[in-house]
Amino acid sequence: MDGFQRRREQKKQNILEAALLLFMDIGVQKVSISDIAKRANVSQVTIYNYFESKHNLVHEVFIYYIDKATSDFEKVINSAIPFPEKIKMLIFNKKEVSSTINEEFYQYLMKEYSSSEGNYIEKIYAEKAVPYLHLLFKEGKEQGYIYKNLSEEAMLFYIYMLKDYIQREEVYQKILPLTEDIMNIFFYGIMGKEQE
């Protein structure tokens, strides 16, 4: 990649990051192209040259956000920290996101997720999340934190049930404040037996 292309990609990244931060903080509807341009230190024309419309920009931010979340998940899974710490980090990340994300932006993400455009999430889920969950479950079993007789199929079935359920509009409209509790139930069960 030559210098021009590298600068172009960096500018696009800056626009996506600026838009994401504004959407997370204020929501999609209240943020203008002008706001994003100021935050990214580019002109509005530059944003339109890259994305053509706010709708396209929002969609690209959605993909950028999913890629970023996937990368963060991969880093935790691949880290050398002990299994219980990985689980705590995953729960903390979910808690942090759920407490900092704008409700309207979250609703938009979930609507995209449950629509035909949500196929991107399905693709990432199948190609990256599921294989990493296999690794996490294997590690947890090997270290004695997950019951050895608990099948991976049952754990994945449970995850798929959750994933399919939260795609329903009446569910995703209410789920944001419950994110940490849902993660705790998944990893520790309703008995709350956290591993210390």
PDB file of C-alpha atoms in Angstrom:
ATOM      1  CA  MET A   1       0.000   0.000   0.000  1.00  0.00           C
ATOM      2  CA  ASP A   2       1.496   3.313  -1.065  1.00  0.00           C
ATOM      3  CA  GLY A   3       1.523   6.496   1.033  1.00  0.00           C
ATOM      4  CA  PHE A   4      -1.556   7.965  -0.662  1.00  0.00           C
ATOM      5  CA  GLN A   5      -3.596   4.830  -0.098  1.00  0.00           C
ATOM      6  CA  ARG A   6      -2.390   4.587   3.510  1.00  0.00           C
ATOM      7  CA  ARG A   7      -3.449   8.211   4.187  1.00  0.00           C
ATOM      8  CA  ARG A   8      -6.792   7.561   2.511  1.00  0.00           C
ATOM      9  CA  GLU A   9      -7.425   4.497   4.674  1.00  0.00           C
ATOM     10  CA  GLN A  10      -6.373   6.408   7.805  1.00  0.00           C
ATOM     11  CA  LYS A  11      -8.790   9.214   6.951  1.00  0.00           C
ATOM     12  CA  LYS A  12     -11.604   6.697   6.468  1.00  0.00           C
ATOM     13  CA  GLN A  13     -10.715   5.073   9.802  1.00  0.00           C
ATOM     14  CA  ASN A  14     -10.776   8.479  11.515  1.00  0.00           C
ATOM     15  CA  ILE A  15     -14.247   9.179  10.102  1.00  0.00           C
ATOM     16  CA  LEU A  16     -15.566   5.790  11.226  1.00  0.00           C
ATOM     17  CA  GLU A  17     -14.074   6.206  14.707  1.00  0.00           C
ATOM     18  CA  ALA A  18     -15.456   9.752  15.064  1.00  0.00           C
ATOM     19  CA  ALA A  19     -18.899   8.648  13.903  1.00  0.00           C
ATOM     20  CA  LEU A  20     -18.871   5.641  16.235  1.00  0.00           C
ATOM     21  CA  LEU A  21     -17.942   7.750  19.258  1.00  0.00           C
ATOM     22  CA  LEU A  22     -20.671  10.276  18.466  1.00  0.00           C
ATOM     23  CA  PHE A  23     -23.298   7.591  17.814  1.00  0.00           C
ATOM     24  CA  MET A  24     -22.353   5.808  21.048  1.00  0.00           C
ATOM     25  CA  ASP A  25     -22.636   9.060  22.978  1.00  0.00           C
ATOM     26  CA  ILE A  26     -25.544  10.880  21.315  1.00  0.00           C
ATOM     27  CA  GLY A  27     -27.283   8.397  18.994  1.00  0.00           C
ATOM     28  CA  VAL A  28     -27.654   8.243  15.227  1.00  0.00           C
ATOM     29  CA  GLN A  29     -30.494  10.713  14.651  1.00  0.00           C
ATOM     30  CA  LYS A  30     -29.010  13.637  16.583  1.00  0.00           C
ATOM     31  CA  VAL A  31     -25.576  13.430  14.955  1.00  0.00           C
ATOM     32  CA  SER A  32     -25.076  15.337  11.718  1.00  0.00           C
ATOM     33  CA  ILE A  33     -22.451  14.858   9.016  1.00  0.00           C
ATOM     34  CA  SER A  34     -21.140  18.250  10.111  1.00  0.00           C
ATOM     35  CA  ASP A  35     -20.631  16.935  13.682  1.00  0.00           C
ATOM     36  CA  ILE A  36     -18.749  13.907  12.372  1.00  0.00           C
ATOM     37  CA  ALA A  37     -16.615  16.045  10.056  1.00  0.00           C
ATOM     38  CA  LYS A  38     -15.573  18.318  12.950  1.00  0.00           C
ATOM     39  CA  ARG A  39     -14.732  15.349  15.173  1.00  0.00           C
ATOM     40  CA  ALA A  40     -12.747  13.593  12.422  1.00  0.00           C
ATOM     41  CA  ASN A  41     -11.071  16.846  11.346  1.00  0.00           C
ATOM     42  CA  VAL A  42     -12.203  16.475   7.727  1.00  0.00           C
ATOM     43  CA  SER A  43     -14.662  18.305   5.483  1.00  0.00           C
ATOM     44  CA  GLN A  44     -18.245  17.172   4.984  1.00  0.00           C
ATOM     45  CA  VAL A  45     -17.429  16.711   1.293  1.00  0.00           C
ATOM     46  CA  THR A  46     -14.717  14.208   2.266  1.00  0.00           C
ATOM     47  CA  ILE A  47     -17.273  12.161   4.206  1.00  0.00           C
ATOM     48  CA  TYR A  48     -19.636  12.153   1.232  1.00  0.00           C
ATOM     49  CA  ASN A  49     -16.747  11.205  -1.071  1.00  0.00           C
ATOM     50  CA  TYR A  50     -16.033   8.168   1.101  1.00  0.00           C
ATOM     51  CA  PHE A  51     -19.563   7.116   2.036  1.00  0.00           C
ATOM     52  CA  GLU A  52     -21.987   8.936  -0.331  1.00  0.00           C
ATOM     53  CA  SER A  53     -24.717   9.315   2.321  1.00  0.00           C
ATOM     54  CA  LYS A  54     -25.296   9.276   6.050  1.00  0.00           C
ATOM     55  CA  HIS A  55     -27.208   6.002   5.640  1.00  0.00           C
ATOM     56  CA  ASN A  56     -24.136   4.351   4.060  1.00  0.00           C
ATOM     57  CA  LEU A  57     -21.888   5.826   6.743  1.00  0.00           C
ATOM     58  CA  VAL A  58     -24.121   4.452   9.502  1.00  0.00           C
ATOM     59  CA  HIS A  59     -24.024   1.030   7.882  1.00  0.00           C
ATOM     60  CA  GLU A  60     -20.210   1.157   7.619  1.00  0.00           C
ATOM     61  CA  VAL A  61     -20.006   2.223  11.278  1.00  0.00           C
ATOM     62  CA  PHE A  62     -22.122  -0.819  12.146  1.00  0.00           C
ATOM     63  CA  ILE A  63     -19.598  -3.093  10.388  1.00  0.00           C
ATOM     64  CA  TYR A  64     -16.671  -1.206  11.942  1.00  0.00           C
ATOM     65  CA  TYR A  65     -18.217  -1.625  15.413  1.00  0.00           C
ATOM     66  CA  ILE A  66     -18.744  -5.378  14.906  1.00  0.00           C
ATOM     67  CA  ASP A  67     -15.168  -5.816  13.644  1.00  0.00           C
ATOM     68  CA  LYS A  68     -13.813  -3.879  16.622  1.00  0.00           C
ATOM     69  CA  ALA A  69     -15.873  -5.911  19.118  1.00  0.00           C
ATOM     70  CA  THR A  70     -14.740  -9.135  17.427  1.00  0.00           C
ATOM     71  CA  SER A  71     -11.106  -8.064  17.637  1.00  0.00           C
ATOM     72  CA  ASP A  72     -11.474  -7.252  21.356  1.00  0.00           C
ATOM     73  CA  PHE A  73     -13.109 -10.662  21.932  1.00  0.00           C
ATOM     74  CA  GLU A  74     -10.281 -12.422  20.073  1.00  0.00           C
ATOM     75  CA  LYS A  75      -7.645 -10.613  22.149  1.00  0.00           C
ATOM     76  CA  VAL A  76      -9.252 -11.799  25.385  1.00  0.00           C
ATOM     77  CA  ILE A  77      -9.618 -15.388  24.160  1.00  0.00           C
ATOM     78  CA  ASN A  78      -6.010 -15.522  22.878  1.00  0.00           C
ATOM     79  CA  SER A  79      -4.506 -13.893  25.951  1.00  0.00           C
ATOM     80  CA  ALA A  80      -2.428 -15.871  28.420  1.00  0.00           C
ATOM     81  CA  ILE A  81      -4.497 -14.765  31.416  1.00  0.00           C
ATOM     82  CA  PRO A  82      -6.216 -17.457  33.515  1.00  0.00           C
ATOM     83  CA  PHE A  83      -9.658 -18.678  32.466  1.00  0.00           C
ATOM     84  CA  PRO A  84     -11.596 -16.976  35.318  1.00  0.00           C
ATOM     85  CA  GLU A  85      -9.980 -13.641  34.408  1.00  0.00           C
ATOM     86  CA  LYS A  86     -10.984 -14.088  30.774  1.00  0.00           C
ATOM     87  CA  ILE A  87     -14.590 -14.608  31.840  1.00  0.00           C
ATOM     88  CA  LYS A  88     -14.474 -11.536  34.077  1.00  0.00           C
ATOM     89  CA  MET A  89     -13.015  -9.485  31.233  1.00  0.00           C
ATOM     90  CA  LEU A  90     -15.735 -10.649  28.845  1.00  0.00           C
ATOM     91  CA  ILE A  91     -18.425  -9.760  31.394  1.00  0.00           C
ATOM     92  CA  PHE A  92     -16.786  -6.420  32.169  1.00  0.00           C
ATOM     93  CA  ASN A  93     -16.546  -5.583  28.454  1.00  0.00           C
ATOM     94  CA  LYS A  94     -20.266  -6.317  28.033  1.00  0.00           C
ATOM     95  CA  LYS A  95     -21.082  -4.283  31.138  1.00  0.00           C
ATOM     96  CA  GLU A  96     -18.931  -1.370  29.989  1.00  0.00           C
ATOM     97  CA  VAL A  97     -20.508  -1.348  26.533  1.00  0.00           C
ATOM     98  CA  SER A  98     -24.022  -1.610  27.907  1.00  0.00           C
ATOM     99  CA  SER A  99     -23.442   1.317  30.263  1.00  0.00           C
ATOM    100  CA  THR A 100     -21.822   3.586  27.672  1.00  0.00           C
ATOM    101  CA  ILE A 101     -23.806   2.901  24.506  1.00  0.00           C
ATOM    102  CA  ASN A 102     -26.572   5.311  23.563  1.00  0.00           C
ATOM    103  CA  GLU A 103     -29.968   3.564  23.704  1.00  0.00           C
ATOM    104  CA  GLU A 104     -30.977   4.765  20.230  1.00  0.00           C
ATOM    105  CA  PHE A 105     -27.692   3.562  18.696  1.00  0.00           C
ATOM    106  CA  TYR A 106     -28.116   0.205  20.447  1.00  0.00           C
ATOM    107  CA  GLN A 107     -31.652  -0.117  19.051  1.00  0.00           C
ATOM    108  CA  TYR A 108     -30.300   0.681  15.593  1.00  0.00           C
ATOM    109  CA  LEU A 109     -27.589  -1.993  15.928  1.00  0.00           C
ATOM    110  CA  MET A 110     -30.130  -4.574  17.041  1.00  0.00           C
ATOM    111  CA  LYS A 111     -32.501  -3.668  14.222  1.00  0.00           C
ATOM    112  CA  GLU A 112     -29.639  -4.115  11.744  1.00  0.00           C
ATOM    113  CA  TYR A 113     -28.701  -7.378  13.459  1.00  0.00           C
ATOM    114  CA  SER A 114     -32.199  -8.796  13.130  1.00  0.00           C
ATOM    115  CA  SER A 115     -32.626  -7.626   9.525  1.00  0.00           C
ATOM    116  CA  SER A 116     -31.315  -9.155   6.334  1.00  0.00           C
ATOM    117  CA  GLU A 117     -28.329  -6.776   6.578  1.00  0.00           C
ATOM    118  CA  GLY A 118     -27.481  -8.524   9.835  1.00  0.00           C
ATOM    119  CA  ASN A 119     -25.993 -11.307   7.729  1.00  0.00           C
ATOM    120  CA  TYR A 120     -22.623  -9.711   8.424  1.00  0.00           C
ATOM    121  CA  ILE A 121     -23.027 -10.532  12.111  1.00  0.00           C
ATOM    122  CA  GLU A 122     -24.089 -14.080  11.246  1.00  0.00           C
ATOM    123  CA  LYS A 123     -20.970 -14.448   9.095  1.00  0.00           C
ATOM    124  CA  ILE A 124     -18.657 -13.150  11.840  1.00  0.00           C
ATOM    125  CA  TYR A 125     -20.459 -15.272  14.410  1.00  0.00           C
ATOM    126  CA  ALA A 126     -20.009 -18.464  12.374  1.00  0.00           C
ATOM    127  CA  GLU A 127     -16.448 -17.758  11.200  1.00  0.00           C
ATOM    128  CA  LYS A 128     -14.945 -16.271  14.348  1.00  0.00           C
ATOM    129  CA  ALA A 129     -17.107 -16.303  17.483  1.00  0.00           C
ATOM    130  CA  VAL A 130     -18.060 -19.986  17.433  1.00  0.00           C
ATOM    131  CA  PRO A 131     -14.487 -21.263  16.870  1.00  0.00           C
ATOM    132  CA  TYR A 132     -13.233 -18.986  19.664  1.00  0.00           C
ATOM    133  CA  LEU A 133     -16.010 -20.174  21.967  1.00  0.00           C
ATOM    134  CA  HIS A 134     -14.880 -23.750  21.269  1.00  0.00           C
ATOM    135  CA  LEU A 135     -11.376 -22.763  22.380  1.00  0.00           C
ATOM    136  CA  LEU A 136     -12.730 -21.021  25.475  1.00  0.00           C
ATOM    137  CA  PHE A 137     -14.877 -24.026  26.461  1.00  0.00           C
ATOM    138  CA  LYS A 138     -11.972 -26.415  25.882  1.00  0.00           C
ATOM    139  CA  GLU A 139      -9.669 -24.282  28.010  1.00  0.00           C
ATOM    140  CA  GLY A 140     -12.285 -24.019  30.764  1.00  0.00           C
ATOM    141  CA  LYS A 141     -12.722 -27.792  30.842  1.00  0.00           C
ATOM    142  CA  GLU A 142      -8.983 -28.475  30.806  1.00  0.00           C
ATOM    143  CA  GLN A 143      -8.462 -26.110  33.737  1.00  0.00           C
ATOM    144  CA  GLY A 144     -11.422 -27.559  35.670  1.00  0.00           C
ATOM    145  CA  TYR A 145     -13.653 -24.466  35.513  1.00  0.00           C
ATOM    146  CA  ILE A 146     -16.287 -26.034  33.264  1.00  0.00           C
ATOM    147  CA  TYR A 147     -17.849 -29.381  34.128  1.00  0.00           C
ATOM    148  CA  LYS A 148     -16.120 -32.040  32.039  1.00  0.00           C
ATOM    149  CA  ASN A 149     -19.412 -33.854  31.392  1.00  0.00           C
ATOM    150  CA  LEU A 150     -21.086 -30.707  30.026  1.00  0.00           C
ATOM    151  CA  SER A 151     -21.141 -31.068  26.255  1.00  0.00           C
ATOM    152  CA  GLU A 152     -19.972 -28.321  23.955  1.00  0.00           C
ATOM    153  CA  GLU A 153     -23.096 -28.955  21.916  1.00  0.00           C
ATOM    154  CA  ALA A 154     -25.282 -28.032  24.900  1.00  0.00           C
ATOM    155  CA  MET A 155     -23.288 -24.871  25.596  1.00  0.00           C
ATOM    156  CA  LEU A 156     -23.434 -23.802  21.942  1.00  0.00           C
ATOM    157  CA  PHE A 157     -27.141 -24.659  21.786  1.00  0.00           C
ATOM    158  CA  TYR A 158     -27.694 -22.340  24.759  1.00  0.00           C
ATOM    159  CA  ILE A 159     -25.719 -19.557  23.043  1.00  0.00           C
ATOM    160  CA  TYR A 160     -27.655 -20.015  19.797  1.00  0.00           C
ATOM    161  CA  MET A 161     -30.925 -19.843  21.725  1.00  0.00           C
ATOM    162  CA  LEU A 162     -29.859 -16.551  23.312  1.00  0.00           C
ATOM    163  CA  LYS A 163     -28.636 -15.186  19.987  1.00  0.00           C
ATOM    164  CA  ASP A 164     -31.865 -16.075  18.196  1.00  0.00           C
ATOM    165  CA  TYR A 165     -34.034 -14.784  21.033  1.00  0.00           C
ATOM    166  CA  ILE A 166     -32.373 -11.373  21.275  1.00  0.00           C
ATOM    167  CA  GLN A 167     -33.004 -10.763  17.581  1.00  0.00           C
ATOM    168  CA  ARG A 168     -36.710 -10.337  18.347  1.00  0.00           C
ATOM    169  CA  GLU A 169     -37.678  -6.667  18.536  1.00  0.00           C
ATOM    170  CA  GLU A 170     -39.700  -6.973  21.731  1.00  0.00           C
ATOM    171  CA  VAL A 171     -36.640  -8.548  23.380  1.00  0.00           C
ATOM    172  CA  TYR A 172     -33.802  -6.349  22.136  1.00  0.00           C
ATOM    173  CA  GLN A 173     -35.747  -3.246  23.130  1.00  0.00           C
ATOM    174  CA  LYS A 174     -35.517  -4.347  26.783  1.00  0.00           C
ATOM    175  CA  ILE A 175     -32.246  -6.263  26.998  1.00  0.00           C
ATOM    176  CA  LEU A 176     -29.603  -3.522  27.299  1.00  0.00           C
ATOM    177  CA  PRO A 177     -29.861  -2.988  31.095  1.00  0.00           C
ATOM    178  CA  LEU A 178     -29.756  -6.766  31.624  1.00  0.00           C
ATOM    179  CA  THR A 179     -26.552  -7.432  29.666  1.00  0.00           C
ATOM    180  CA  GLU A 180     -24.298  -7.979  32.681  1.00  0.00           C
ATOM    181  CA  ASP A 181     -26.843 -10.212  34.425  1.00  0.00           C
ATOM    182  CA  ILE A 182     -27.269 -12.326  31.288  1.00  0.00           C
ATOM    183  CA  MET A 183     -23.494 -12.772  30.960  1.00  0.00           C
ATOM    184  CA  ASN A 184     -23.237 -13.698  34.651  1.00  0.00           C
ATOM    185  CA  ILE A 185     -26.019 -16.279  34.332  1.00  0.00           C
ATOM    186  CA  PHE A 186     -24.354 -17.791  31.286  1.00  0.00           C
ATOM    187  CA  PHE A 187     -20.910 -18.084  32.860  1.00  0.00           C
ATOM    188  CA  TYR A 188     -21.822 -18.718  36.504  1.00  0.00           C
ATOM    189  CA  GLY A 189     -25.363 -20.118  36.417  1.00  0.00           C
ATOM    190  CA  ILE A 190     -28.303 -19.065  38.556  1.00  0.00           C
ATOM    191  CA  MET A 191     -26.561 -20.371  41.662  1.00  0.00           C
ATOM    192  CA  GLY A 192     -23.983 -17.593  41.283  1.00  0.00           C
ATOM    193  CA  LYS A 193     -21.005 -19.814  42.029  1.00  0.00           C
ATOM    194  CA  GLU A 194     -18.268 -17.570  40.666  1.00  0.00           C
ATOM    195  CA  GLN A 195     -14.834 -19.100  40.505  1.00  0.00           C
ATOM    196  CA  GLU A 196     -12.396 -17.101  42.601  1.00  0.00           C
TER     197      GLU A 196
END
